[in-house]
Amino acid sequence: MKTKTLVVNAILAALYIAVSFLIQPFGFTNIQFRISEMFNHLIVFNKKYFYGIVLGVFLTNLLFSPMVPYDLVFGVGQSVLSLLITIFAGRYIKNKLALMMVNTLVFTFTMFMIALELNLALDWPFLFTWFTTAVGEFTVMLVGIPVIYAIHKRVNFNKLL
């Protein structure tokens, strides 16, 4: 890994942690609005952002989660799975906005893993929890599309790494 890639991913992880800290109470319940999840859209521009996103999720869950062991398995696992699916979809979908929408749907659907975590850890009802976490994820990711795309127009995430 080049030094530039390492530094950019470290900054991305730090941003993910900082934004998660600001909204901490809303990032770990059955109704989640983890604003930092919009950084997941960076994977659309370069698959090397995978490392910074996953590191950010891992450290956020390690530092702030009330259920650290569960979140390190299910939370990080959900991010890894979703990012890998989006990377795979990116082989076939070249339009960035369309791929960001697919990314939104993938992250929304895979919230079943978070619902399973909350069901196992806290005995919360699986289907209802999947619905509430999915709605939060969908909202954040949908709002994140124009935000990340607008920043991309200025910064060009393709060339940052």
Coordinates of N, CA and C in Angstrom, one line a residue, residues 5-160:
T5 N -2.1 6.3 0.0 CA -3.3 5.5 0.3 C -3.5 5.3 1.8
L6 N -2.4 5.0 2.4 CA -2.4 4.8 3.9 C -2.9 6.0 4.6
V7 N -2.3 7.2 4.3 CA -2.7 8.4 4.9 C -4.1 8.8 4.7
V8 N -4.6 8.7 3.4 CA -6.0 9.0 3.1 C -6.9 8.1 3.8
N9 N -6.6 6.8 3.9 CA -7.5 5.9 4.6 C -7.5 6.2 6.1
A10 N -6.3 6.6 6.7 CA -6.3 6.9 8.1 C -7.1 8.2 8.4
I11 N -7.1 9.2 7.5 CA -7.9 10.4 7.6 C -9.4 10.0 7.5
L12 N -9.7 9.1 6.6 CA -11.1 8.7 6.4 C -11.6 8.0 7.7
A13 N -10.8 7.1 8.2 CA -11.2 6.4 9.5 C -11.3 7.4 10.6
A14 N -10.5 8.4 10.7 CA -10.6 9.4 11.7 C -11.8 10.2 11.6
L15 N -12.2 10.6 10.3 CA -13.4 11.3 10.1 C -14.6 10.5 10.4
Y16 N -14.6 9.2 10.1 CA -15.7 8.3 10.5 C -15.9 8.3 12.0
I17 N -14.8 8.2 12.7 CA -14.9 8.1 14.2 C -15.4 9.5 14.7
A18 N -14.9 10.6 14.2 CA -15.3 11.9 14.7 C -16.8 12.2 14.5
V19 N -17.2 11.9 13.3 CA -18.6 12.1 13.0 C -19.5 11.2 13.8
S20 N -19.1 9.9 14.0 CA -19.8 9.0 14.8 C -19.9 9.4 16.3
F21 N -18.8 10.0 16.8 CA -18.8 10.5 18.1 C -19.8 11.6 18.3
L22 N -20.0 12.5 17.3 CA -20.9 13.6 17.5 C -22.3 13.2 17.6
I23 N -22.7 12.0 16.9 CA -24.1 11.6 17.0 C -24.2 10.3 17.7
Q24 N -23.3 10.0 18.6 CA -23.1 8.8 19.4 C -24.4 8.2 19.9
P25 N -25.3 8.9 20.5 CA -26.5 8.2 21.0 C -27.4 7.7 19.9
F26 N -27.3 8.2 18.7 CA -28.2 7.8 17.6 C -27.5 6.7 16.7
G27 N -26.4 6.2 17.1 CA -25.6 5.3 16.2 C -25.7 3.8 16.7
F28 N -26.2 3.6 17.8 CA -26.1 2.2 18.4 C -27.4 1.7 18.9
T29 N -28.5 2.2 18.5 CA -29.8 1.7 19.0 C -30.6 1.0 17.9
N30 N -31.8 0.7 18.1 CA -32.6 0.1 17.1 C -33.1 1.1 16.0
I31 N -33.0 2.3 16.3 CA -33.2 3.4 15.3 C -31.9 4.1 15.2
Q32 N -31.2 3.8 14.1 CA -29.9 4.3 13.9 C -29.8 5.3 12.8
F33 N -29.2 6.5 13.2 CA -28.9 7.5 12.2 C -27.4 7.8 12.3
R34 N -26.6 6.9 11.9 CA -25.1 7.1 12.0 C -24.7 7.8 10.7
I35 N -24.6 9.1 10.9 CA -24.3 10.0 9.7 C -23.0 9.6 9.0
S36 N -22.1 9.1 9.8 CA -20.8 8.7 9.2 C -20.9 7.6 8.2
E37 N -22.1 6.9 8.1 CA -22.3 5.9 7.1 C -22.3 6.4 5.7
M38 N -22.5 7.7 5.5 CA -22.5 8.2 4.2 C -21.1 8.1 3.6
F39 N -20.1 7.9 4.4 CA -18.7 7.7 3.9 C -18.6 6.4 3.1
N40 N -19.6 5.5 3.3 CA -19.6 4.2 2.6 C -19.7 4.5 1.1
H41 N -20.2 5.6 0.7 CA -20.3 5.9 -0.7 C -19.0 6.1 -1.4
L42 N -17.9 6.3 -0.6 CA -16.6 6.5 -1.2 C -16.1 5.3 -2.0
I43 N -16.6 4.1 -1.6 CA -16.2 2.8 -2.2 C -16.6 2.9 -3.7
V44 N -17.6 3.7 -4.1 CA -18.0 3.8 -5.5 C -16.9 4.4 -6.3
F45 N -16.1 5.3 -5.7 CA -15.1 6.0 -6.5 C -13.8 5.3 -6.5
N46 N -13.5 4.5 -5.5 CA -12.2 3.8 -5.5 C -12.3 2.7 -4.4
K47 N -12.0 1.4 -4.8 CA -12.2 0.3 -3.9 C -11.1 0.4 -2.8
K48 N -10.1 1.2 -2.9 CA -9.1 1.3 -1.9 C -9.6 2.1 -0.6
Y49 N -10.8 2.7 -0.7 CA -11.4 3.3 0.4 C -11.9 2.3 1.4
F50 N -12.0 1.1 1.0 CA -12.4 -0.1 1.8 C -11.7 -0.1 3.2
Y51 N -10.4 0.1 3.1 CA -9.6 0.0 4.4 C -10.0 1.1 5.4
G52 N -10.1 2.3 4.9 CA -10.5 3.4 5.8 C -11.8 3.3 6.4
I53 N -12.8 2.9 5.5 CA -14.2 2.7 6.0 C -14.2 1.6 7.1
V54 N -13.6 0.5 6.8 CA -13.7 -0.7 7.7 C -13.0 -0.3 9.0
L55 N -11.8 0.3 8.9 CA -11.1 0.7 10.1 C -11.9 1.7 10.9
G56 N -12.6 2.7 10.2 CA -13.4 3.6 10.9 C -14.5 2.9 11.7
V57 N -15.2 2.0 11.0 CA -16.3 1.2 11.7 C -15.8 0.4 12.9
F58 N -14.6 -0.2 12.6 CA -14.1 -1.1 13.7 C -13.7 -0.2 14.9
L59 N -13.0 0.9 14.7 CA -12.6 1.7 15.9 C -13.8 2.4 16.5
T60 N -14.8 2.8 15.7 CA -16.0 3.5 16.3 C -16.7 2.5 17.2
N61 N -16.9 1.3 16.7 CA -17.5 0.2 17.5 C -16.7 -0.1 18.7
L62 N -15.4 -0.2 18.6 CA -14.5 -0.5 19.7 C -14.6 0.6 20.8
L63 N -14.6 1.9 20.4 CA -14.6 3.0 21.3 C -15.9 3.4 21.9
F64 N -17.0 3.3 21.1 CA -18.3 3.9 21.6 C -19.4 2.9 21.8
S65 N -19.3 1.7 21.3 CA -20.4 0.8 21.3 C -20.7 0.3 22.8
P66 N -21.9 0.2 23.2 CA -22.3 -0.4 24.5 C -22.2 -1.9 24.4
M67 N -22.1 -2.5 23.2 CA -22.0 -4.0 23.0 C -20.8 -4.3 22.1
V68 N -19.6 -4.0 22.6 CA -18.4 -4.0 21.8 C -18.2 -5.4 21.1
P69 N -18.3 -6.5 21.8 CA -18.0 -7.8 21.1 C -19.0 -8.1 20.0
Y70 N -20.2 -7.8 20.2 CA -21.2 -8.0 19.2 C -21.0 -7.0 18.0
D71 N -20.7 -5.8 18.3 CA -20.6 -4.8 17.2 C -19.3 -5.0 16.4
L72 N -18.3 -5.6 17.0 CA -17.0 -5.9 16.3 C -17.3 -7.0 15.3
V73 N -18.2 -7.9 15.6 CA -18.5 -9.0 14.7 C -19.5 -8.6 13.7
F74 N -20.7 -8.2 14.2 CA -21.8 -7.9 13.3 C -21.7 -6.6 12.6
G75 N -21.3 -5.6 13.3 CA -21.2 -4.2 12.7 C -20.1 -4.2 11.6
V76 N -19.0 -4.6 12.0 CA -17.9 -4.7 11.0 C -18.2 -5.6 9.9
G77 N -18.7 -6.8 10.3 CA -19.1 -7.8 9.2 C -20.1 -7.2 8.2
Q78 N -21.1 -6.5 8.7 CA -22.1 -5.9 7.8 C -21.4 -4.9 6.9
S79 N -20.5 -4.1 7.4 CA -19.8 -3.2 6.5 C -19.0 -3.9 5.5
V80 N -18.2 -4.9 5.9 CA -17.3 -5.6 5.0 C -18.2 -6.3 3.9
L81 N -19.2 -7.0 4.3 CA -20.1 -7.6 3.3 C -20.7 -6.6 2.3
S82 N -21.2 -5.5 2.8 CA -21.9 -4.5 1.9 C -20.9 -3.9 1.0
L83 N -19.7 -3.6 1.5 CA -18.7 -2.9 0.6 C -18.2 -3.9 -0.4
L84 N -18.0 -5.2 -0.1 CA -17.6 -6.1 -1.1 C -18.7 -6.4 -2.2
I85 N -19.9 -6.4 -1.8 CA -21.0 -6.5 -2.8 C -21.0 -5.3 -3.7
T86 N -20.8 -4.1 -3.1 CA -20.8 -2.9 -4.0 C -19.6 -2.9 -4.9
I87 N -18.4 -3.3 -4.4 CA -17.2 -3.4 -5.3 C -17.5 -4.4 -6.4
F88 N -18.2 -5.5 -6.1 CA -18.5 -6.4 -7.2 C -19.5 -5.8 -8.2
A89 N -20.5 -5.1 -7.7 CA -21.5 -4.5 -8.5 C -20.9 -3.4 -9.4
G90 N -19.8 -2.8 -8.9 CA -19.1 -1.7 -9.6 C -18.4 -2.3 -10.9
R91 N -18.2 -3.6 -11.0 CA -17.6 -4.1 -12.2 C -18.6 -4.0 -13.4
Y92 N -19.9 -4.0 -13.0 CA -21.0 -4.0 -14.1 C -21.7 -2.6 -14.2
I93 N -21.7 -1.9 -13.1 CA -22.4 -0.6 -13.1 C -21.4 0.5 -13.1
K94 N -21.3 1.2 -14.2 CA -20.2 2.3 -14.4 C -20.7 3.7 -14.0
N95 N -22.0 3.9 -14.0 CA -22.6 5.2 -13.6 C -22.4 5.3 -12.1
K96 N -21.7 6.4 -11.7 CA -21.5 6.5 -10.2 C -22.7 6.8 -9.4
L97 N -23.6 7.6 -9.9 CA -24.9 7.8 -9.2 C -25.7 6.6 -9.1
A98 N -25.8 5.8 -10.1 CA -26.5 4.5 -10.1 C -25.9 3.6 -9.1
L99 N -24.6 3.5 -9.1 CA -23.9 2.6 -8.2 C -24.0 3.1 -6.7
M100 N -24.1 4.4 -6.5 CA -24.4 4.9 -5.2 C -25.8 4.5 -4.7
M101 N -26.7 4.5 -5.6 CA -28.1 4.0 -5.2 C -28.0 2.5 -4.9
V102 N -27.3 1.7 -5.7 CA -27.2 0.3 -5.4 C -26.5 0.1 -4.1
N103 N -25.5 0.9 -3.8 CA -24.8 0.9 -2.5 C -25.7 1.2 -1.4
T104 N -26.6 2.1 -1.6 CA -27.6 2.5 -0.5 C -28.5 1.3 -0.3
L105 N -29.0 0.6 -1.3 CA -29.9 -0.5 -1.2 C -29.2 -1.7 -0.6
V106 N -27.9 -1.9 -0.9 CA -27.1 -3.0 -0.3 C -27.0 -2.8 1.2
F107 N -26.5 -1.6 1.6 CA -26.3 -1.3 3.0 C -27.7 -1.4 3.7
T108 N -28.7 -1.0 3.1 CA -30.1 -1.0 3.7 C -30.5 -2.5 4.0
F109 N -30.3 -3.3 2.9 CA -30.7 -4.7 3.0 C -29.9 -5.4 4.1
T110 N -28.6 -5.2 4.1 CA -27.7 -6.0 5.0 C -27.9 -5.5 6.5
M111 N -28.7 -4.6 6.7 CA -29.0 -4.2 8.1 C -29.6 -5.4 8.9
F112 N -30.0 -6.5 8.2 CA -30.5 -7.6 8.9 C -29.4 -8.2 9.8
M113 N -28.2 -7.9 9.5 CA -27.1 -8.4 10.4 C -27.1 -7.6 11.7
I114 N -27.4 -6.3 11.6 CA -27.5 -5.5 12.8 C -28.7 -5.9 13.6
A115 N -29.8 -6.2 12.9 CA -31.0 -6.6 13.6 C -30.8 -7.9 14.3
L116 N -30.0 -8.8 13.7 CA -29.7 -10.1 14.3 C -28.8 -9.9 15.5
E117 N -27.9 -9.0 15.4 CA -27.0 -8.6 16.6 C -27.9 -8.1 17.7
L118 N -28.8 -7.2 17.5 CA -29.6 -6.6 18.5 C -30.6 -7.7 19.1
N119 N -31.0 -8.6 18.2 CA -31.9 -9.7 18.7 C -31.1 -10.6 19.6
L120 N -29.9 -11.0 19.3 CA -29.1 -11.9 20.1 C -28.6 -11.2 21.4
A121 N -28.2 -9.9 21.3 CA -27.7 -9.3 22.5 C -28.7 -8.7 23.4
L122 N -29.8 -8.2 22.9 CA -30.8 -7.5 23.7 C -32.2 -8.1 23.6
D123 N -32.3 -9.2 22.8 CA -33.6 -9.9 22.7 C -34.7 -8.9 22.1
W124 N -34.2 -8.0 21.2 CA -35.2 -7.2 20.5 C -35.8 -7.9 19.3
P125 N -37.0 -7.6 19.0 CA -37.7 -8.4 17.9 C -36.9 -8.2 16.6
F126 N -36.6 -9.3 15.9 CA -35.8 -9.2 14.7 C -36.4 -8.4 13.6
L127 N -37.6 -8.7 13.2 CA -38.2 -8.0 12.0 C -38.4 -6.6 12.2
F128 N -38.9 -6.2 13.4 CA -39.1 -4.8 13.7 C -37.8 -4.0 13.7
T129 N -36.8 -4.7 14.3 CA -35.5 -4.0 14.5 C -34.8 -3.9 13.1
W130 N -35.0 -4.9 12.2 CA -34.4 -4.8 10.9 C -35.1 -3.7 10.2
F131 N -36.4 -3.5 10.3 CA -37.1 -2.4 9.7 C -36.6 -1.1 10.2
T132 N -36.5 -0.9 11.5 CA -36.1 0.4 12.0 C -34.6 0.7 11.7
T133 N -33.7 -0.2 11.8 CA -32.3 0.0 11.4 C -32.2 0.3 9.9
A134 N -33.0 -0.5 9.1 CA -32.9 -0.3 7.7 C -33.4 1.1 7.2
V135 N -34.5 1.6 7.9 CA -35.0 2.9 7.6 C -33.9 4.0 7.9
G136 N -33.3 3.8 9.0 CA -32.2 4.8 9.4 C -31.1 4.8 8.4
E137 N -30.6 3.6 8.1 CA -29.5 3.4 7.1 C -29.9 3.9 5.7
F138 N -31.1 3.6 5.3 CA -31.5 4.1 4.0 C -31.6 5.6 3.9
T139 N -32.1 6.2 5.0 CA -32.2 7.7 5.0 C -30.8 8.3 5.0
V140 N -29.9 7.8 5.8 CA -28.5 8.4 5.8 C -27.8 8.2 4.5
M141 N -27.9 7.0 4.0 CA -27.2 6.7 2.7 C -27.9 7.5 1.5
L142 N -29.2 7.7 1.6 CA -29.9 8.4 0.5 C -29.5 9.9 0.6
V143 N -29.5 10.5 1.7 CA -29.0 11.9 1.9 C -27.6 12.0 1.6
G144 N -26.8 11.0 1.8 CA -25.4 11.0 1.5 C -25.0 11.0 0.1
I145 N -25.9 10.5 -0.8 CA -25.6 10.5 -2.2 C -25.3 11.9 -2.8
P146 N -26.2 12.9 -2.6 CA -25.9 14.2 -3.2 C -24.7 14.9 -2.4
V147 N -24.6 14.6 -1.1 CA -23.5 15.2 -0.3 C -22.2 14.7 -0.8
I148 N -22.0 13.4 -0.9 CA -20.7 12.9 -1.3 C -20.5 13.2 -2.8
Y149 N -21.5 13.1 -3.6 CA -21.3 13.4 -5.0 C -20.9 14.9 -5.2
A150 N -21.5 15.8 -4.5 CA -21.1 17.2 -4.6 C -19.6 17.4 -4.1
I151 N -19.3 16.8 -3.0 CA -17.9 16.9 -2.6 C -16.9 16.3 -3.6
H152 N -17.4 15.2 -4.2 CA -16.6 14.5 -5.3 C -16.3 15.5 -6.5
K153 N -17.3 16.3 -6.8 CA -17.1 17.3 -7.9 C -16.0 18.2 -7.6
R154 N -15.8 18.5 -6.3 CA -14.7 19.5 -5.9 C -13.4 18.8 -5.7
V155 N -13.4 17.6 -5.1 CA -12.2 16.9 -4.6 C -11.8 15.8 -5.6
N156 N -12.7 15.2 -6.3 CA -12.4 14.1 -7.2 C -11.8 12.9 -6.4
F157 N -12.7 12.1 -5.8 CA -12.3 11.0 -5.0 C -11.6 9.9 -5.8
N158 N -11.8 9.9 -7.1 CA -11.1 8.9 -8.0 C -9.6 9.1 -7.9
K159 N -9.2 10.3 -7.9 CA -7.8 10.6 -8.0 C -7.1 10.9 -6.6
L160 N -7.8 10.8 -5.5 CA -7.3 11.1 -4.2 C -6.3 10.0 -3.8

